[in-house]
Amino acid sequence: MGGAVVDEGPTGIKAPDGGWGWAVLFGCFIITGFSYAFPKAVSVFFKELMHEFGIGYSDTAWISSILLAMLYGTGPLCSMCVNRFGCRPVMLVGGLFASLGMVAASFCRSIIQIYLTTGVITGLGLALNFQPSLIMLNRYFNKRRPMANGLAAAGSPVFLCALSPLGQLLQDHYGWRGGFLILGGLLLNCCVCAALMRPLVAPQAGGGPEPRGPQRSSQRLLDLSVFRDRGFLIYAVAASIMVLGLFVPPVFVVSYAKDMGVPDTKAAFLLTILGFIDIFARPTAGFITGLKKVRPYSVYLFSFAMFFNGFTDLTGSTANDYGGLVVFCIFFGISYGMVGALQFEVLMAIVGTQKFSSAIGLVLLLEAVAVLIGPPSGGKLLDATKVYKYVFILAGAEVLTSSLVLLLGNFFCIGKRKRPEVTKPEEVASEEEKLHKPPVDLRVDSREVEHFLKAEPEKNGEVVHTPETSV
C-alpha cells in the first residue's frame, strides 16, 4: 500500500497531501471532465452529421461508442506507456492526439474518416491523459485521497453541463466543422494539465535527488501479478458486471419521458437535474469516505453505493409520470455520484500504489467490453418488448448483482485474508531461541562453557559473564 509508482520515482516517497498536489488535483479535475463528458457532448453535432453525410442516428452513435471504447479498451497500453516513459510525457502526447483528432475531423469528407479521427485518435488521446492523471493523484494524496478522488470525479458532471451547451452554441454559429475545430483547440488544455503533473523525487541522504534511471529499467511494462490478488479479481468482476447496467438509465431516461408524452424540453431537463445532483454527490461521497472511522470500510461503502444505484433503477421502472422520473433522477444522481467518487479510490486501496498503474489499465479493459454490451443490450430488449420498464429492471438487476459480488467476495475472501494471525506464546519463545542461537560456524567447546558458567556466582538471578563466555 505504501509503495510508489516506479515510473515517477523510487518507492517509499511520502505523499504530500497538499502543496503542489492541489495543482495536480486541478489538472485531474479537467482531464476527468474532458474524458467522460466529451463522448456525450459531441452528440449535439449528430443531426448536422446525419444531414451532411446522409446517414442514420445509429451510424452517428458509433462516434461516442468508439470514443468510450478507446477510453476504456486502451487501458493496458496506457499502463505500459506510463511504466516506460512516465506520466507527464504520456499525457503531453495524449493532449496532442486529442486535439489533432478533432482538428482533422473538421476536414473529413465521410463518416468513416470521422470514426478514425474523432473516435480513434481523439479517444486514444483522452485515454493517454485520463489514466496517468489518476496515477499522479494517487501519488500526491494519501490521507486526503478519498476527498481528492471525489473532487476530481466531479469534473465529469461539471464539464457535461458546460460542454453540451457550448457545443450547441458553436454549431449554431460556426457549423459542425467550425465547432470541431474550436473543440480541438480546447483539448490542447490537456497539455497544460500534463505540465502540472510534476513527478515526486525522493532525496538522497546527502540531500540530492535520487537517480531514477536504473529503477525504471527493472519495472515491468504491465504487472500481471495483480491477477494473483483475490481482492483485485473480485473488484474486476464486480466492476465489469456493474458497468453492464450503470450507463443504461441515463441513455434511455429522456426517451422514457418522451414516450410518456412529456415535451422534448422538459424531457431533456431530466439529464440536467441528474448532472446537477451528481456535481455535489461526488465530493460529498469523497469527504465522507475520507473520515477516519469510515475509510477502513470504503469497500463496503462502495458496495452500498452500487446497491443504492441498482435499487434506484428498479424503483425508477415503476414511474408513471414526469414527477416520478424527476424523483428517480435525483436519487440516481446521488447514487451515480457515489459510485463515480469511490470506484478508483477502492481500487487504490485494494492493490496499493505500486501496482495501481497496471491494475487500472486491466480493469478499464474489462469494463470496455461491458460498456459495448450494456446499452446495446438494453436497446435490443426495448426493440423486442417496446416497454422501457424492462430496460430499467435489467439495468437494476445487473448493478445489484455487482454489489453482492463485491460485498460477499470482500467479506469471505478479502476480509478473512487480512485478519491478523494470533501467535502462540510457545511460537514466540521458539523464535526468541532462534534469534539468540549462536551461528553454526562459531565452534565453542560446550564443556568449557559449562565449566565457566558453574564457576561464576549468580547476582540477582543473572549470570556474571567473563570475557571468555562473552566471546
Coordinates of C-alpha atoms in Angstrom, one line a residue:
M1 CA 0.0 0.0 0.0
G2 CA 2.8 2.4 0.7
G3 CA 4.9 1.8 -2.5
A4 CA 5.2 4.4 -5.2
V5 CA 4.8 4.0 -8.9
V6 CA 8.2 3.3 -10.3
D7 CA 7.8 5.5 -13.4
E8 CA 7.7 8.7 -11.3
G9 CA 10.3 8.0 -8.7
P10 CA 11.5 5.4 -6.1
T11 CA 9.3 3.7 -3.7
G12 CA 8.9 5.0 -0.2
I13 CA 8.1 8.7 -1.0
K14 CA 5.6 10.1 1.4
A15 CA 2.6 11.7 -0.3
P16 CA 2.5 15.4 0.4
D17 CA -1.3 15.5 0.8
G18 CA -1.3 19.1 -0.3
G19 CA 1.1 21.7 -1.6
W20 CA 1.6 21.1 -5.4
G21 CA -0.9 18.3 -5.0
W22 CA -3.7 20.8 -5.3
A23 CA -2.4 21.8 -8.8
V24 CA -2.3 18.1 -9.7
L25 CA -5.9 17.8 -8.4
F26 CA -7.0 20.7 -10.6
G27 CA -5.4 19.1 -13.6
C28 CA -7.0 15.8 -12.8
F29 CA -10.4 17.6 -12.5
I30 CA -10.1 19.0 -16.0
I31 CA -8.8 15.7 -17.5
T32 CA -11.7 13.7 -15.9
G33 CA -14.2 16.3 -17.2
F34 CA -12.9 16.1 -20.8
S35 CA -12.6 12.2 -20.7
Y36 CA -16.1 11.4 -19.5
A37 CA -18.1 14.4 -20.8
F38 CA -16.6 14.7 -24.3
P39 CA -18.2 11.4 -25.7
K40 CA -21.6 12.7 -24.6
A41 CA -21.0 16.3 -25.6
V42 CA -20.3 15.5 -29.3
S43 CA -23.8 14.1 -29.6
V44 CA -25.1 17.6 -30.1
F45 CA -23.5 17.5 -33.6
F46 CA -25.2 14.3 -34.6
K47 CA -28.1 15.8 -36.5
E48 CA -25.8 18.0 -38.6
L49 CA -23.6 15.0 -39.4
M50 CA -26.7 13.0 -40.4
H51 CA -27.7 15.8 -42.8
E52 CA -24.2 16.2 -44.1
F53 CA -23.4 12.6 -44.9
G54 CA -27.0 11.2 -45.4
I55 CA -26.7 8.6 -42.6
G56 CA -28.9 7.5 -39.7
Y57 CA -28.7 8.0 -36.0
S58 CA -27.2 4.6 -35.3
D59 CA -24.3 5.5 -37.6
T60 CA -23.5 8.7 -35.7
A61 CA -23.9 7.0 -32.4
W62 CA -20.8 4.9 -33.2
I63 CA -18.7 8.0 -32.7
S64 CA -19.5 8.1 -29.0
S65 CA -19.2 4.3 -28.7
I66 CA -15.7 4.4 -30.3
L67 CA -14.6 7.2 -28.0
L68 CA -15.7 5.3 -24.9
A69 CA -14.2 2.0 -26.3
M70 CA -10.8 3.7 -26.8
L71 CA -11.0 5.4 -23.3
Y72 CA -11.6 2.0 -21.6
G73 CA -10.1 -0.5 -24.0
T74 CA -6.6 1.1 -24.3
G75 CA -6.0 0.7 -20.5
P76 CA -3.2 -1.8 -20.7
L77 CA -1.5 0.2 -23.5
C78 CA -1.6 3.3 -21.2
S79 CA -0.2 1.3 -18.3
M80 CA 2.8 0.2 -20.4
C81 CA 3.4 3.7 -21.7
V82 CA 3.3 5.1 -18.1
N83 CA 5.6 2.5 -16.7
R84 CA 8.0 3.0 -19.6
F85 CA 8.1 6.8 -20.1
G86 CA 6.3 8.4 -17.1
C87 CA 3.0 10.2 -16.6
R88 CA 3.9 13.6 -17.8
P89 CA 5.3 12.7 -21.2
V90 CA 2.4 10.3 -21.9
M91 CA -0.1 13.0 -21.0
L92 CA 1.6 15.6 -23.3
V93 CA 1.4 13.2 -26.2
G94 CA -2.2 12.3 -25.3
G95 CA -3.2 16.0 -25.3
L96 CA -1.7 16.5 -28.8
F97 CA -3.5 13.4 -30.1
A98 CA -6.9 14.5 -28.6
S99 CA -6.6 17.9 -30.2
L100 CA -5.2 16.6 -33.5
G101 CA -8.2 14.2 -33.9
M102 CA -10.8 16.9 -33.6
V103 CA -8.9 19.3 -35.9
A104 CA -8.5 16.6 -38.5
A105 CA -12.2 15.7 -38.1
S106 CA -13.2 19.2 -39.2
F107 CA -11.8 18.4 -42.7
C108 CA -13.4 15.0 -43.1
R109 CA -15.5 14.1 -46.1
S110 CA -17.0 10.8 -44.9
I111 CA -18.3 9.3 -41.6
I112 CA -15.6 6.6 -41.7
Q113 CA -13.0 9.4 -41.6
I114 CA -14.7 10.8 -38.5
Y115 CA -14.7 7.4 -36.9
L116 CA -10.9 7.3 -37.3
T117 CA -10.2 10.9 -36.3
T118 CA -12.8 11.8 -33.6
G119 CA -13.3 8.2 -32.4
V120 CA -9.9 6.6 -32.6
I121 CA -7.3 9.4 -32.4
T122 CA -9.2 11.7 -30.0
G123 CA -10.3 8.7 -27.9
L124 CA -6.7 7.5 -27.7
G125 CA -5.5 10.9 -26.7
L126 CA -8.1 11.2 -23.9
A127 CA -7.2 7.7 -22.7
L128 CA -3.5 8.7 -22.5
N129 CA -4.5 11.6 -20.3
F130 CA -7.1 10.1 -18.0
Q131 CA -5.2 7.1 -16.6
P132 CA -1.9 8.9 -15.8
S133 CA -3.8 11.7 -14.1
L134 CA -5.3 9.3 -11.7
I135 CA -1.9 7.7 -11.0
M136 CA -0.4 11.1 -10.2
L137 CA -3.4 12.0 -8.0
N138 CA -2.7 8.7 -6.1
R139 CA 0.9 9.7 -5.7
Y140 CA 0.2 13.1 -4.3
F141 CA -2.5 12.2 -1.8
N142 CA -2.8 9.5 0.8
K143 CA -4.7 10.7 3.9
R144 CA -6.8 13.1 1.8
R145 CA -7.1 10.7 -1.2
P146 CA -10.8 9.9 -0.9
M147 CA -11.6 13.6 -0.9
A148 CA -9.2 14.2 -3.8
N149 CA -10.8 11.4 -5.8
G150 CA -14.3 12.8 -5.1
L151 CA -13.3 16.4 -6.2
A152 CA -11.5 15.1 -9.3
A153 CA -14.5 12.9 -10.3
A154 CA -16.8 16.0 -10.0
G155 CA -15.2 17.2 -13.3
S156 CA -17.3 14.8 -15.2
P157 CA -20.8 16.3 -14.5
V158 CA -19.4 19.9 -14.4
F159 CA -17.9 19.6 -17.9
L160 CA -21.0 17.7 -19.2
C161 CA -23.2 20.7 -18.1
A162 CA -20.7 23.1 -19.8
L163 CA -19.7 21.3 -23.0
S164 CA -23.2 20.3 -24.2
P165 CA -24.5 24.0 -24.3
L166 CA -21.1 25.1 -25.7
G167 CA -21.3 22.5 -28.5
Q168 CA -24.8 23.7 -29.4
L169 CA -23.7 27.3 -29.4
L170 CA -20.7 26.5 -31.7
Q171 CA -22.8 24.5 -34.1
D172 CA -25.3 27.4 -34.4
H173 CA -22.6 30.0 -35.1
Y174 CA -19.9 28.0 -37.0
G175 CA -21.4 24.7 -38.1
W176 CA -20.2 21.3 -37.1
R177 CA -16.8 21.8 -38.8
G178 CA -16.1 25.0 -37.0
G179 CA -17.3 23.5 -33.8
F180 CA -15.0 20.5 -34.1
L181 CA -12.1 22.9 -34.9
I182 CA -12.7 25.0 -31.8
L183 CA -13.2 21.9 -29.6
G184 CA -9.9 20.6 -30.9
G185 CA -8.2 23.9 -29.7
L186 CA -9.9 23.5 -26.3
L187 CA -8.5 20.0 -25.9
L188 CA -5.0 21.4 -26.1
N189 CA -5.6 22.4 -22.4
C190 CA -4.9 18.7 -21.7
C191 CA -1.2 19.5 -22.4
V192 CA -1.4 22.3 -19.8
C193 CA -2.7 19.9 -17.3
A194 CA 0.1 17.5 -18.2
A195 CA 2.6 20.1 -17.4
L196 CA 1.2 20.3 -13.9
M197 CA 2.0 16.6 -13.2
R198 CA 5.4 17.2 -11.7
P199 CA 7.0 13.9 -10.6
L200 CA 7.9 13.4 -6.9
V201 CA 11.6 12.7 -6.4
A202 CA 13.0 11.2 -3.2
P203 CA 16.0 13.0 -1.8
Q204 CA 19.2 11.0 -1.1
A205 CA 20.8 11.0 2.4
G206 CA 23.2 13.7 1.1
G207 CA 20.4 15.9 0.0
G208 CA 20.5 15.4 -3.7
P209 CA 17.7 13.9 -5.8
E210 CA 17.8 10.1 -6.2
P211 CA 18.6 8.9 -9.7
R212 CA 15.8 7.1 -11.4
G213 CA 17.3 5.6 -14.5
P214 CA 18.3 2.2 -13.1
Q215 CA 14.9 1.7 -11.3
R216 CA 12.9 2.3 -14.5
S217 CA 14.7 -0.5 -16.3
S218 CA 13.6 -3.0 -13.7
Q219 CA 10.0 -2.1 -14.0
R220 CA 7.7 -4.4 -15.9
L221 CA 5.6 -2.6 -18.6
L222 CA 2.5 -4.4 -17.4
D223 CA 2.4 -6.0 -14.0
L224 CA 0.1 -9.1 -14.4
S225 CA 0.8 -10.2 -10.9
V226 CA -2.3 -8.3 -9.8
F227 CA -4.3 -11.3 -11.1
R228 CA -2.9 -13.2 -8.1
D229 CA -4.6 -10.8 -5.8
R230 CA -8.0 -12.1 -4.8
G231 CA -9.1 -8.6 -3.9
F232 CA -8.3 -7.3 -7.4
L233 CA -10.1 -10.3 -9.1
I234 CA -13.3 -9.7 -7.0
Y235 CA -13.2 -6.0 -7.8
A236 CA -12.7 -6.5 -11.5
V237 CA -15.6 -9.0 -11.8
A238 CA -17.9 -6.7 -9.8
A239 CA -16.9 -3.6 -11.7
S240 CA -17.5 -5.3 -15.1
I241 CA -20.9 -6.5 -14.1
M242 CA -21.7 -3.0 -12.7
V243 CA -20.8 -1.3 -16.0
L244 CA -23.3 -3.5 -17.9
G245 CA -26.2 -1.6 -16.3
L246 CA -24.7 1.6 -14.8
F247 CA -24.8 3.7 -18.0
V248 CA -28.2 2.4 -19.3
P249 CA -30.7 4.6 -17.4
P250 CA -29.1 8.0 -18.5
V251 CA -29.2 6.8 -22.1
F252 CA -32.9 5.9 -22.0
V253 CA -34.5 8.2 -19.4
V254 CA -35.1 11.0 -21.9
S255 CA -36.8 8.7 -24.4
Y256 CA -38.7 7.2 -21.5
A257 CA -40.1 10.6 -20.7
K258 CA -41.0 11.3 -24.3
D259 CA -42.8 8.0 -24.5
M260 CA -45.0 9.3 -21.7
G261 CA -45.9 12.3 -23.7
V262 CA -43.5 14.8 -22.0
P263 CA -42.4 17.7 -24.2
D264 CA -38.8 17.5 -25.5
T265 CA -37.5 20.4 -23.5
K266 CA -38.8 19.0 -20.2
A267 CA -37.6 15.5 -21.0
A268 CA -34.0 16.8 -21.7
F269 CA -34.1 18.7 -18.4
L270 CA -34.0 15.4 -16.6
L271 CA -30.4 15.0 -17.5
T272 CA -29.7 18.5 -16.2
I273 CA -31.2 17.5 -12.9
L274 CA -29.2 14.3 -12.8
G275 CA -26.0 16.1 -13.6
F276 CA -26.6 18.9 -11.1
I277 CA -27.1 16.4 -8.2
D278 CA -24.1 14.4 -9.4
I279 CA -21.8 17.5 -9.1
F280 CA -22.4 17.7 -5.3
A281 CA -22.7 13.9 -4.7
R282 CA -19.2 13.1 -5.8
P283 CA -17.2 15.5 -3.5
T284 CA -19.6 14.7 -0.6
A285 CA -19.0 11.0 -1.0
G286 CA -15.3 11.5 -1.2
F287 CA -15.3 13.6 2.0
I288 CA -17.4 11.0 3.9
T289 CA -15.1 8.2 2.7
G290 CA -12.0 10.1 4.0
L291 CA -13.3 10.2 7.6
K292 CA -11.1 8.2 9.9
K293 CA -13.8 5.9 11.1
V294 CA -15.3 5.3 7.6
R295 CA -12.2 4.9 5.4
P296 CA -11.4 1.3 6.6
Y297 CA -14.8 0.3 5.3
S298 CA -14.6 2.0 1.9
V299 CA -15.1 -1.3 0.1
Y300 CA -18.4 -1.8 1.9
L301 CA -19.4 1.8 1.2
F302 CA -18.8 1.3 -2.5
S303 CA -20.9 -1.9 -2.4
F304 CA -23.7 0.1 -0.7
A305 CA -23.4 2.8 -3.5
M306 CA -23.8 0.1 -6.1
F307 CA -26.8 -1.4 -4.2
F308 CA -28.4 2.0 -3.9
N309 CA -27.9 2.6 -7.6
G310 CA -29.4 -0.7 -8.6
F311 CA -32.4 -0.3 -6.2
T312 CA -33.0 3.2 -7.7
D313 CA -33.2 1.7 -11.2
L314 CA -35.7 -0.9 -10.0
T315 CA -37.9 1.8 -8.4
G316 CA -37.5 4.1 -11.4
S317 CA -39.1 1.4 -13.5
T318 CA -42.4 2.0 -11.7
A319 CA -42.5 5.7 -12.5
N320 CA -45.8 6.6 -14.3
D321 CA -45.4 10.4 -14.8
Y322 CA -42.9 13.2 -15.1
G323 CA -42.7 13.8 -11.4
G324 CA -41.8 10.2 -10.8
L325 CA -38.9 10.5 -13.3
V326 CA -37.7 13.7 -11.6
V327 CA -37.5 11.8 -8.2
F328 CA -35.7 9.0 -10.0
C329 CA -33.1 11.3 -11.5
I330 CA -32.5 12.9 -8.1
F331 CA -31.7 9.6 -6.4
F332 CA -29.9 8.2 -9.4
G333 CA -27.7 11.3 -9.4
I334 CA -26.8 10.7 -5.7
S335 CA -26.0 7.0 -6.2
Y336 CA -24.2 7.6 -9.5
G337 CA -22.1 10.3 -7.9
M338 CA -21.2 7.9 -5.0
V339 CA -20.1 5.2 -7.5
G340 CA -18.1 7.7 -9.5
A341 CA -16.3 9.0 -6.4
L342 CA -15.5 5.6 -4.9
Q343 CA -14.6 3.3 -7.8
F344 CA -11.0 4.2 -8.2
E345 CA -10.4 5.0 -4.5
V346 CA -11.4 1.4 -3.7
L347 CA -9.2 0.0 -6.4
M348 CA -6.2 2.1 -5.0
A349 CA -7.0 0.7 -1.5
I350 CA -7.1 -2.9 -2.8
V351 CA -4.0 -3.1 -5.0
G352 CA -1.8 -0.4 -3.5
T353 CA 0.1 2.5 -5.1
Q354 CA 2.9 0.4 -6.7
K355 CA 0.5 -1.8 -8.8
F356 CA -2.2 0.8 -9.4
S357 CA -0.9 1.8 -12.8
S358 CA -1.2 -1.7 -14.2
A359 CA -4.4 -2.6 -12.2
I360 CA -6.4 0.4 -13.6
G361 CA -5.4 -0.4 -17.1
L362 CA -6.6 -4.0 -16.8
V363 CA -9.8 -3.0 -15.1
L364 CA -10.6 -0.4 -17.8
L365 CA -10.0 -3.1 -20.5
L366 CA -12.5 -5.4 -18.8
E367 CA -15.0 -2.6 -18.5
A368 CA -14.6 -1.7 -22.1
V369 CA -16.2 -5.0 -23.1
A370 CA -19.1 -4.3 -20.7
V371 CA -19.6 -0.7 -22.0
L372 CA -20.0 -2.0 -25.5
I373 CA -22.5 -4.7 -24.4
G374 CA -24.6 -2.8 -21.8
P375 CA -26.5 0.0 -23.6
P376 CA -26.9 -2.0 -26.9
S377 CA -28.4 -5.0 -24.9
G378 CA -30.9 -2.5 -23.3
G379 CA -31.8 -1.3 -26.8
K380 CA -32.3 -4.8 -28.1
L381 CA -34.6 -5.5 -25.1
L382 CA -36.5 -2.3 -25.8
D383 CA -36.9 -3.2 -29.5
A384 CA -38.3 -6.6 -28.6
T385 CA -40.7 -5.5 -25.8
K386 CA -41.4 -1.8 -26.6
V387 CA -41.5 -1.4 -22.7
Y388 CA -39.0 0.9 -21.0
K389 CA -39.8 -0.6 -17.6
Y390 CA -38.0 -3.9 -18.5
V391 CA -34.8 -1.9 -19.6
F392 CA -34.6 -0.3 -16.1
I393 CA -35.3 -3.6 -14.4
L394 CA -32.5 -5.3 -16.3
A395 CA -30.0 -2.5 -15.5
G396 CA -31.0 -2.5 -11.8
A397 CA -30.6 -6.3 -11.6
E398 CA -27.1 -6.1 -13.1
V399 CA -25.9 -3.4 -10.7
L400 CA -27.5 -5.1 -7.7
T401 CA -25.6 -8.3 -8.7
S402 CA -22.3 -6.5 -8.8
S403 CA -22.9 -5.0 -5.3
L404 CA -23.5 -8.5 -3.9
V405 CA -20.4 -9.9 -5.7
L406 CA -18.2 -7.2 -4.1
L407 CA -19.8 -7.4 -0.7
L408 CA -19.7 -11.2 -0.3
G409 CA -16.4 -11.5 -2.0
N410 CA -14.8 -8.9 0.3
F411 CA -16.4 -10.4 3.4
F412 CA -15.5 -14.1 2.7
C413 CA -12.2 -13.7 0.8
I414 CA -10.5 -10.4 1.3
G415 CA -11.7 -9.8 4.9
K416 CA -10.5 -13.2 6.1
R417 CA -7.2 -12.9 4.4
K418 CA -6.4 -9.6 6.1
R419 CA -7.2 -10.7 9.6
P420 CA -4.0 -10.8 11.7
E421 CA -2.9 -14.2 12.8
V422 CA -2.6 -14.7 16.6
T423 CA 0.8 -16.0 17.5
K424 CA 1.0 -18.6 20.3
P425 CA 3.4 -17.9 23.3
E426 CA 5.2 -21.2 22.5
E427 CA 6.0 -20.0 19.0
V428 CA 7.2 -16.6 20.3
A429 CA 9.6 -18.4 22.7
S430 CA 10.8 -20.6 19.9
E431 CA 11.5 -17.6 17.7
E432 CA 13.4 -15.9 20.5
E433 CA 15.6 -19.0 21.0
K434 CA 16.4 -19.0 17.3
L435 CA 17.3 -15.3 17.4
H436 CA 19.7 -15.9 20.4
K437 CA 21.1 -19.1 19.0
P438 CA 24.9 -18.7 18.1
P439 CA 25.9 -19.0 14.5
V440 CA 26.6 -22.6 13.3
D441 CA 30.1 -21.8 12.3
L442 CA 31.1 -20.5 15.7
R443 CA 32.7 -23.6 17.3
V444 CA 32.7 -23.4 21.1
D445 CA 33.5 -26.3 23.4
S446 CA 30.3 -27.0 25.4
R447 CA 32.3 -28.5 28.3
E448 CA 34.4 -25.4 28.6
V449 CA 31.3 -23.1 28.6
E450 CA 29.7 -25.3 31.3
H451 CA 32.8 -25.1 33.4
F452 CA 32.8 -21.3 33.3
L453 CA 29.1 -20.9 34.0
K454 CA 29.3 -23.2 37.1
A455 CA 32.4 -21.5 38.3
E456 CA 30.9 -18.0 38.4
P457 CA 28.4 -16.8 41.1
E458 CA 25.0 -15.5 40.2
K459 CA 24.0 -12.0 41.1
N460 CA 20.3 -11.0 41.2
G461 CA 19.4 -14.1 39.2
E462 CA 21.8 -13.2 36.3
V463 CA 24.9 -14.9 35.3
V464 CA 28.1 -12.7 35.5
H465 CA 29.8 -13.2 32.2
T466 CA 33.6 -13.4 31.8
P467 CA 35.4 -12.3 28.7
E468 CA 35.6 -15.9 27.6
T469 CA 31.8 -16.6 27.9
S470 CA 31.1 -13.3 26.2
V471 CA 33.1 -14.4 23.2

